[in-house]
Tab-separated table of C-alpha atoms (C1' of nucleotides) in Angstrom:
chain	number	residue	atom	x	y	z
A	1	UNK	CA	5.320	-0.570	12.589
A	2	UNK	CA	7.430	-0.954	9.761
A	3	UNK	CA	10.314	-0.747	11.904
A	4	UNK	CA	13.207	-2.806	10.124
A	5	UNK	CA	15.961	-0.677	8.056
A	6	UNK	CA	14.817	-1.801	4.540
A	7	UNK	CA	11.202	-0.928	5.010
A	8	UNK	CA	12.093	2.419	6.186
A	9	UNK	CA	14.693	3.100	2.998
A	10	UNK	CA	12.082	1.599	0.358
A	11	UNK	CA	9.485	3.913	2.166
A	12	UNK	CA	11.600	7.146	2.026
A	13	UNK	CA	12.003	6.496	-1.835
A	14	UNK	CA	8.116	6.523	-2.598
A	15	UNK	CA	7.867	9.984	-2.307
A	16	UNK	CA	8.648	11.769	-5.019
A	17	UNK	CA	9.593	15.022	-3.197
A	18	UNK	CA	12.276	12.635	-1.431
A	19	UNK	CA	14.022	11.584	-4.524
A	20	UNK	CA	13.803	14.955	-5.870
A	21	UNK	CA	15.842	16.035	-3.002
A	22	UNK	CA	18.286	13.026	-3.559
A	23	UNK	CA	18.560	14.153	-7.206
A	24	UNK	CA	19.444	17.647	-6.310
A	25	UNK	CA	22.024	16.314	-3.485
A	26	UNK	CA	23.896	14.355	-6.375
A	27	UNK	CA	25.418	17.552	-7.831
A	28	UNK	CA	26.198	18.686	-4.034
A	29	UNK	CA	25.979	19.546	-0.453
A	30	UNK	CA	22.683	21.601	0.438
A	31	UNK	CA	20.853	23.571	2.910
A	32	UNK	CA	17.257	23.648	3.629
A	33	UNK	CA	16.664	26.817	1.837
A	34	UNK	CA	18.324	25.547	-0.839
A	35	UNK	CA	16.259	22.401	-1.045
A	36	UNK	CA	12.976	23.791	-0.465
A	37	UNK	CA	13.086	26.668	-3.344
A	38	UNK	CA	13.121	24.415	-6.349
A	39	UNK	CA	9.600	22.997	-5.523
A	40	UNK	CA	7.045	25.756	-7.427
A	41	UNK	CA	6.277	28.275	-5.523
A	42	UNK	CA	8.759	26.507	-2.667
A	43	UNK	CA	8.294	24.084	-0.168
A	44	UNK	CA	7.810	25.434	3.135
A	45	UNK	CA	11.246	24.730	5.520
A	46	UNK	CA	9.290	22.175	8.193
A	47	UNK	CA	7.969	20.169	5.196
A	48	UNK	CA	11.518	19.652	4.197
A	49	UNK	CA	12.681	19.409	7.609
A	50	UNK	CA	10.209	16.094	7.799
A	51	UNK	CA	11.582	14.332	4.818
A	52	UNK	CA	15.268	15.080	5.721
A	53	UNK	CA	14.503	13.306	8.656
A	54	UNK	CA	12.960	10.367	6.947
A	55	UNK	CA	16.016	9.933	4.088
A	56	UNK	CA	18.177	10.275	7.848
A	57	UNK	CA	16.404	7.419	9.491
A	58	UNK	CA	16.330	5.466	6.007
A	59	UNK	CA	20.600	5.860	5.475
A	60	UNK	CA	19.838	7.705	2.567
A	61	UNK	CA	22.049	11.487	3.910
A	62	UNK	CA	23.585	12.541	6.807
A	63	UNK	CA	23.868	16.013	8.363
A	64	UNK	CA	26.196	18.477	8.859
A	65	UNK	CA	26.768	21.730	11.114
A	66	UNK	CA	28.007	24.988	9.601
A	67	UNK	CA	26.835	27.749	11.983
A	68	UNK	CA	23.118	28.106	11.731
A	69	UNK	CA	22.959	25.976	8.505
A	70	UNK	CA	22.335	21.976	8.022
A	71	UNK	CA	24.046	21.043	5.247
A	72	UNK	CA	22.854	17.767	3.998
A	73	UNK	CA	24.643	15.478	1.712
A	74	UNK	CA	23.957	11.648	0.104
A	75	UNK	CA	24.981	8.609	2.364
A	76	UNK	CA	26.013	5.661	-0.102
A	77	UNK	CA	25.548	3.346	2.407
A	78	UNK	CA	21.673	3.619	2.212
A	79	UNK	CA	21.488	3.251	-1.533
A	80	UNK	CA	23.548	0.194	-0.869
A	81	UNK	CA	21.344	-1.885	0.841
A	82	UNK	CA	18.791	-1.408	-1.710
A	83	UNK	CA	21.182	-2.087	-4.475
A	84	UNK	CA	21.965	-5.167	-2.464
A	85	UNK	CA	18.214	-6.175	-1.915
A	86	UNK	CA	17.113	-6.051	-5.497
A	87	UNK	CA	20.525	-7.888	-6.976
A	88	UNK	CA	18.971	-10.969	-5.753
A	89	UNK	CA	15.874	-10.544	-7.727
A	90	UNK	CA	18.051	-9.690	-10.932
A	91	UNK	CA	17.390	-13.109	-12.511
A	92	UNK	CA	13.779	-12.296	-13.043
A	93	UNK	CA	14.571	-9.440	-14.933
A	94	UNK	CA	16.727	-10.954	-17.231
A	95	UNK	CA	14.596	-14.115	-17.516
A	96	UNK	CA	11.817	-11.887	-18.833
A	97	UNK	CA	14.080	-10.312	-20.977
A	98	UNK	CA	15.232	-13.988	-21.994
A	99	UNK	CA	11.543	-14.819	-22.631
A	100	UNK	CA	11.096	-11.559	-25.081
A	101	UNK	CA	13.923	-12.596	-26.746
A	102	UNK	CA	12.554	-15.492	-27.600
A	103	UNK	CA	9.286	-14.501	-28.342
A	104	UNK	CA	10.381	-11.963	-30.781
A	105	UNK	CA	12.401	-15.145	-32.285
A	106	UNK	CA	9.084	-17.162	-32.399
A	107	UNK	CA	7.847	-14.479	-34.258
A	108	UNK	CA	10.174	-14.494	-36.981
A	109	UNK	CA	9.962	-17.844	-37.289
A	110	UNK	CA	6.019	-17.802	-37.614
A	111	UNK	CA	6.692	-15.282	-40.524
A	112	UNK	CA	9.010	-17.659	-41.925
A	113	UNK	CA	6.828	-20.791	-41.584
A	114	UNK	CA	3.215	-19.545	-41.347
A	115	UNK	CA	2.752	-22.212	-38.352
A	116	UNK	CA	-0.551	-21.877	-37.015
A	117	UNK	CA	0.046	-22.915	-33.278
A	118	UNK	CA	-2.571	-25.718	-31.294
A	119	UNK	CA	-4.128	-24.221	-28.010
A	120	UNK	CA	-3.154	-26.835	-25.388
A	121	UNK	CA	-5.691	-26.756	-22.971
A	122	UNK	CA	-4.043	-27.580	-19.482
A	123	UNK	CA	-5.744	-29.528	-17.181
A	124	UNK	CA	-5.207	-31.031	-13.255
A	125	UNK	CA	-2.565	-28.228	-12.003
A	126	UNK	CA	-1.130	-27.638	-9.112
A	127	UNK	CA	-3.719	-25.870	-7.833
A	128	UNK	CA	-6.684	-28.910	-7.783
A	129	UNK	CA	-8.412	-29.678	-4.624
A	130	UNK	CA	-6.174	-31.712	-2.654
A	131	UNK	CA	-8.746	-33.129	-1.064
B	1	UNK	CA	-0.086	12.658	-6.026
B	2	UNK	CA	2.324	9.680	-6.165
B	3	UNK	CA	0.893	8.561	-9.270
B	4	UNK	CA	4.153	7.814	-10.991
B	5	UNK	CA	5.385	4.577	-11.770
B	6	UNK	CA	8.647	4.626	-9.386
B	7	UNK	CA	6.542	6.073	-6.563
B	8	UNK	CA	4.463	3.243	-6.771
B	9	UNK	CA	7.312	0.683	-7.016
B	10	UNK	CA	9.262	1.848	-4.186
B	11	UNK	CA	6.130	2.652	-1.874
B	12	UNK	CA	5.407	-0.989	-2.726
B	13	UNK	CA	8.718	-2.430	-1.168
B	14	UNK	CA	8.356	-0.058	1.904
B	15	UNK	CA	6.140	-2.947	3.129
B	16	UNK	CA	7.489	-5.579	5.064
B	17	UNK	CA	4.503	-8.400	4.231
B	18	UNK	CA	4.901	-7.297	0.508
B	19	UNK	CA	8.999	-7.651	0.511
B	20	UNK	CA	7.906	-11.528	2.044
B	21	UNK	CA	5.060	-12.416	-0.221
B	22	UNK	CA	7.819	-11.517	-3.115
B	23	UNK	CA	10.241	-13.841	-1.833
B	24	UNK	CA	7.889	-16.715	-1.247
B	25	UNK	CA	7.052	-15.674	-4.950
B	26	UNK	CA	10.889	-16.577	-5.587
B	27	UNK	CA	10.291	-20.085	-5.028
B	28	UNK	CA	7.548	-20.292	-7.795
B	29	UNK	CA	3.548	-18.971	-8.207
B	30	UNK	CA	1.382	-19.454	-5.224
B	31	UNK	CA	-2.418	-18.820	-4.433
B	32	UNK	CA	-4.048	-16.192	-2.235
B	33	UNK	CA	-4.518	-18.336	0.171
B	34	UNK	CA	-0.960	-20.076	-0.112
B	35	UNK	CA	0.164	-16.556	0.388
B	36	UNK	CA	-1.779	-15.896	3.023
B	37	UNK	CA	-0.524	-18.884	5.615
B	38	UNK	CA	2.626	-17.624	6.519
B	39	UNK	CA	2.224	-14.946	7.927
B	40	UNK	CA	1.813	-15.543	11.958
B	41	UNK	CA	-1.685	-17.226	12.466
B	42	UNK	CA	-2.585	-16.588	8.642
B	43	UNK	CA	-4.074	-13.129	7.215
B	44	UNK	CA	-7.211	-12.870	6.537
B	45	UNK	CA	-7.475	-13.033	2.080
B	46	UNK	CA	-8.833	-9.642	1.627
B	47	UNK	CA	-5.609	-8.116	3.371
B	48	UNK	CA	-3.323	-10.036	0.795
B	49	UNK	CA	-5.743	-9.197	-1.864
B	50	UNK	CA	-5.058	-5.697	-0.831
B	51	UNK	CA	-0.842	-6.406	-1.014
B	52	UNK	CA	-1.542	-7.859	-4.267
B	53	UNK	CA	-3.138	-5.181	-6.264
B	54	UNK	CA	-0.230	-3.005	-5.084
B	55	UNK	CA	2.714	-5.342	-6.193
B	56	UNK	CA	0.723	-5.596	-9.116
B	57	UNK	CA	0.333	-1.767	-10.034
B	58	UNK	CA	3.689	-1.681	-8.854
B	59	UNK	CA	4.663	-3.826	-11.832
B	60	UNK	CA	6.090	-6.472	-9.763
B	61	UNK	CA	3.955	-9.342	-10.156
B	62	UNK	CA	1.385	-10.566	-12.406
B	63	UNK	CA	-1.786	-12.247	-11.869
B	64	UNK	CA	-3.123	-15.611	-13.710
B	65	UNK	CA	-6.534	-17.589	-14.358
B	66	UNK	CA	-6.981	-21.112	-13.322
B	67	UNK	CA	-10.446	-22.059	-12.443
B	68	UNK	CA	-11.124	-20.193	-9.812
B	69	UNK	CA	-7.697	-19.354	-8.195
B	70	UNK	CA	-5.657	-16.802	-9.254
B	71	UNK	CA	-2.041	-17.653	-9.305
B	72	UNK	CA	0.757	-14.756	-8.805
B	73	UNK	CA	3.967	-14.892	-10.203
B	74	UNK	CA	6.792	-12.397	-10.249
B	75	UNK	CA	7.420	-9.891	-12.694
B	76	UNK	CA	10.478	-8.860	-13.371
B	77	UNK	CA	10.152	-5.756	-15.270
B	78	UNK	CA	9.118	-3.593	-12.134
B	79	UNK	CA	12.243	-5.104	-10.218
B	80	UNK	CA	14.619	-3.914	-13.288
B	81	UNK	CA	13.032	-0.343	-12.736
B	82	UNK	CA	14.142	-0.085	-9.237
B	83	UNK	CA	17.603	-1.363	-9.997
B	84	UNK	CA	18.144	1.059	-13.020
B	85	UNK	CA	17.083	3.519	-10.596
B	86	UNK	CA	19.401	2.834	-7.983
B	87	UNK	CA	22.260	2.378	-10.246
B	88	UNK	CA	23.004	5.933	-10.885
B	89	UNK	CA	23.444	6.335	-7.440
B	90	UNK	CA	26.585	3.561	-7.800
B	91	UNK	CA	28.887	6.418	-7.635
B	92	UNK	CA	27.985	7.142	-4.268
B	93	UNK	CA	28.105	4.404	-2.062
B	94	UNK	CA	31.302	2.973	-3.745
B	95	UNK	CA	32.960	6.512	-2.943
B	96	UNK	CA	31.612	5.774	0.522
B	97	UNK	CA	33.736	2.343	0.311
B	98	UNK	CA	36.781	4.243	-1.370
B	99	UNK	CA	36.746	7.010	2.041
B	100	UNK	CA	36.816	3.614	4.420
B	101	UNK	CA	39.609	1.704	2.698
B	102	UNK	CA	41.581	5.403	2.431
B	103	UNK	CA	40.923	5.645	6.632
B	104	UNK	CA	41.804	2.033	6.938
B	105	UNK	CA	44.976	2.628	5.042
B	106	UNK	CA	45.551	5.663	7.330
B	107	UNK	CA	44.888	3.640	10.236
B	108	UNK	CA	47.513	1.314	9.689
B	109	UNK	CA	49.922	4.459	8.182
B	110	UNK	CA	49.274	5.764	11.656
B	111	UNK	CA	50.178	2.564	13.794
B	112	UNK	CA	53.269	2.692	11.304
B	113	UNK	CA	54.336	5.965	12.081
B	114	UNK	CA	52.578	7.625	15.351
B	115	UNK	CA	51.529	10.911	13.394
B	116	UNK	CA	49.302	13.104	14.957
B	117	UNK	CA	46.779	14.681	12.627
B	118	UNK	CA	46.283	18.516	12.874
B	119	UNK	CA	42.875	19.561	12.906
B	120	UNK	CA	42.373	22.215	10.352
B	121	UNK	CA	39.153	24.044	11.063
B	122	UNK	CA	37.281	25.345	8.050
B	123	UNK	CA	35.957	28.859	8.079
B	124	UNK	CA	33.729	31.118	4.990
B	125	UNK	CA	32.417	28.057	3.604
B	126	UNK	CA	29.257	28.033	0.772
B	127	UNK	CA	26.948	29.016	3.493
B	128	UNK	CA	27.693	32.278	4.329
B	129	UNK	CA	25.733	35.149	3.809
B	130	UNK	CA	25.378	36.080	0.216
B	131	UNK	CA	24.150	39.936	1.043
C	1	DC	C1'	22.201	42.931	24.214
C	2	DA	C1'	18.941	43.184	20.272
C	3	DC	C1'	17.943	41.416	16.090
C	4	DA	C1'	18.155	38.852	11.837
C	5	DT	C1'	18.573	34.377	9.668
C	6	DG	C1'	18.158	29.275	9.308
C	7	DA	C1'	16.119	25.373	11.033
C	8	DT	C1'	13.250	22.690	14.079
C	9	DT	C1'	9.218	21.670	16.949
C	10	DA	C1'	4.297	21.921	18.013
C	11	DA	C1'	-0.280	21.618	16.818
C	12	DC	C1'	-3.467	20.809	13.574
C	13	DT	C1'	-5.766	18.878	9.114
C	14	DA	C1'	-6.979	15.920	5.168
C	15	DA	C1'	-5.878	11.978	2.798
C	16	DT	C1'	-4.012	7.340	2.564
C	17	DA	C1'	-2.640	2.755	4.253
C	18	DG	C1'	-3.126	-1.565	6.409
C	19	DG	C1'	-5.901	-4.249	8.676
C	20	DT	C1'	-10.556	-6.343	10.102
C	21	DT	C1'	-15.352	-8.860	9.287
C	22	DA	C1'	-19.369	-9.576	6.415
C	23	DA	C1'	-21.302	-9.957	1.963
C	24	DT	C1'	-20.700	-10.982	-2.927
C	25	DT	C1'	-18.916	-13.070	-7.118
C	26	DA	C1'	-16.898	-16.982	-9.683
C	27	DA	C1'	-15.986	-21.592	-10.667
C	28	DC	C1'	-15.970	-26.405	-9.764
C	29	DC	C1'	-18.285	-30.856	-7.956
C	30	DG	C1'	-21.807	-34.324	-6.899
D	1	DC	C1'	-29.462	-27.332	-8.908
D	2	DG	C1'	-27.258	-26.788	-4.247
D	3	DG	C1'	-23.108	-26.714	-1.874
D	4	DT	C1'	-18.187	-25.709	-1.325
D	5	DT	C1'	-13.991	-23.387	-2.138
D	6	DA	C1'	-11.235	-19.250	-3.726
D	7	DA	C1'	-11.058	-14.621	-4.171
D	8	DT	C1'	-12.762	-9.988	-4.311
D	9	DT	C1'	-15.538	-6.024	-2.840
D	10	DA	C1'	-17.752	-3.204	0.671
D	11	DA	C1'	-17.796	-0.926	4.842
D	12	DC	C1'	-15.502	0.292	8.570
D	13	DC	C1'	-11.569	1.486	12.059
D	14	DT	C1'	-7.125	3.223	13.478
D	15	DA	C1'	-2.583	4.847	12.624
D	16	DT	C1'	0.466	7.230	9.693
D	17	DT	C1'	1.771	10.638	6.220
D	18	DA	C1'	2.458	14.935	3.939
D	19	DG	C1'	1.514	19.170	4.264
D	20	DT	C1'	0.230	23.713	6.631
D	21	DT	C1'	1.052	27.962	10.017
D	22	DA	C1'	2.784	29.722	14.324
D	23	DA	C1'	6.073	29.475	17.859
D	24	DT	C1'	10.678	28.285	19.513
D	25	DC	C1'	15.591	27.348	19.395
D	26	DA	C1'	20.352	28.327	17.746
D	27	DT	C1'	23.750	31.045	15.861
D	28	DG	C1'	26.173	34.962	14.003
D	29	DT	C1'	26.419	40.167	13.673
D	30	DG	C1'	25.916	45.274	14.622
DNA sequence: CACATGATTAACTAATAGGTTAATTAACCG
DNA sequence: CGGTTAATTAACCTATTAGTTAATCATGTG
């Protein structure tokens, strides 16, 4: 299934080949010629043809007409959403970063002190038998 | 194939179950089988087992000892990846936001005024043939 | 029109993903 | 120890994915 808009944008970004081609649409407008020869040896067109149409579906570029050519360029609105989705998990970055901070403070401290540290064993967590 | 690190991260959010076993994670660490009874009549363990070991190679959780559960919590490391990521792509959905408020400004210049917009059509563009 | 070029569609293949149930491992409890 | 609970591993199934080559469609040009 996997039908909902996120799912489909996070998907389109696991393939490497797929952010390639986002990386190379960052300095520009491109073809499908154009896309497929950077990847040794060159990508055949249809291959390319599949993921443009996955980054389409996921937001991620739109397409253009110019004769026979299908120019493809970035869509912000895709990168948006995902921008959007991960902001809400930002505190739990910077809480980790929080915790390293102060671990790297308890450190200093140790040197300072030469505190040797009692193991506290927990016991009875959240996790006992409830019944 | 797919090996690297931001392949696996983003491949890892493409999933919807993942994406909600992450924001249950939000609200604190939680068992297999605490993880497992939301989801519609309950999945079976060895499917969120499976969801686990993903996040976790993802680098977005982390995975405890306490007797014999073993408690997942988020990590927030693997999240900052994706948002670093994303960032440099900034650029391109705020010029997205920057093209709508120009066409809403033109909107309302155009209620002002009436104008009718000529329609310039563009011709030898990039395309062309190069022979 | 005939033909060349660019891109897509069709048909196929091999590998991977997401799920299941059954069996196994690990740890606690009486 | 024997039993129970939590989780993982194994084996299997089906659907999807990423790629291929060959054929078709679309457009511009002599």
């Amino acid at each position: 299934m996997n039908q909902d808009q996120l799912s489909l944008t996070f998907a389109a970004l696991g393939d490497p080949t797929r952010r390639a081609i986002l990386t190379r649409l960052t300095k520009g407008e491109a073809s499908v010629a154009e896309l497929s020869k950077p990847f040794l040896g060159g990508m055949s067109a249809p291959a390319i043809t599949k993921h443009l149409k996955v980054l389409e579906k996921a937001g991620l570029i739109s397409r253009g007409r110019e004769a026979q050519w299908r120019p493809c360029k970035l869509n912000g609105q895709g990168f948006k959403e995902i921008a959007d989705w991960v902001e809400t998990y930002r505190k739990f970055w910077e809480e980790s970063f929080d915790r390293l901070d102060e671990y790297l403070k308890t450190l200093s401290k140790a040197k300072e002190t030469k505190t040797k540290v009692a193991k506290t064993k927990k016991k009875g967590t959240k996790y006992g038998r409830q019944k």
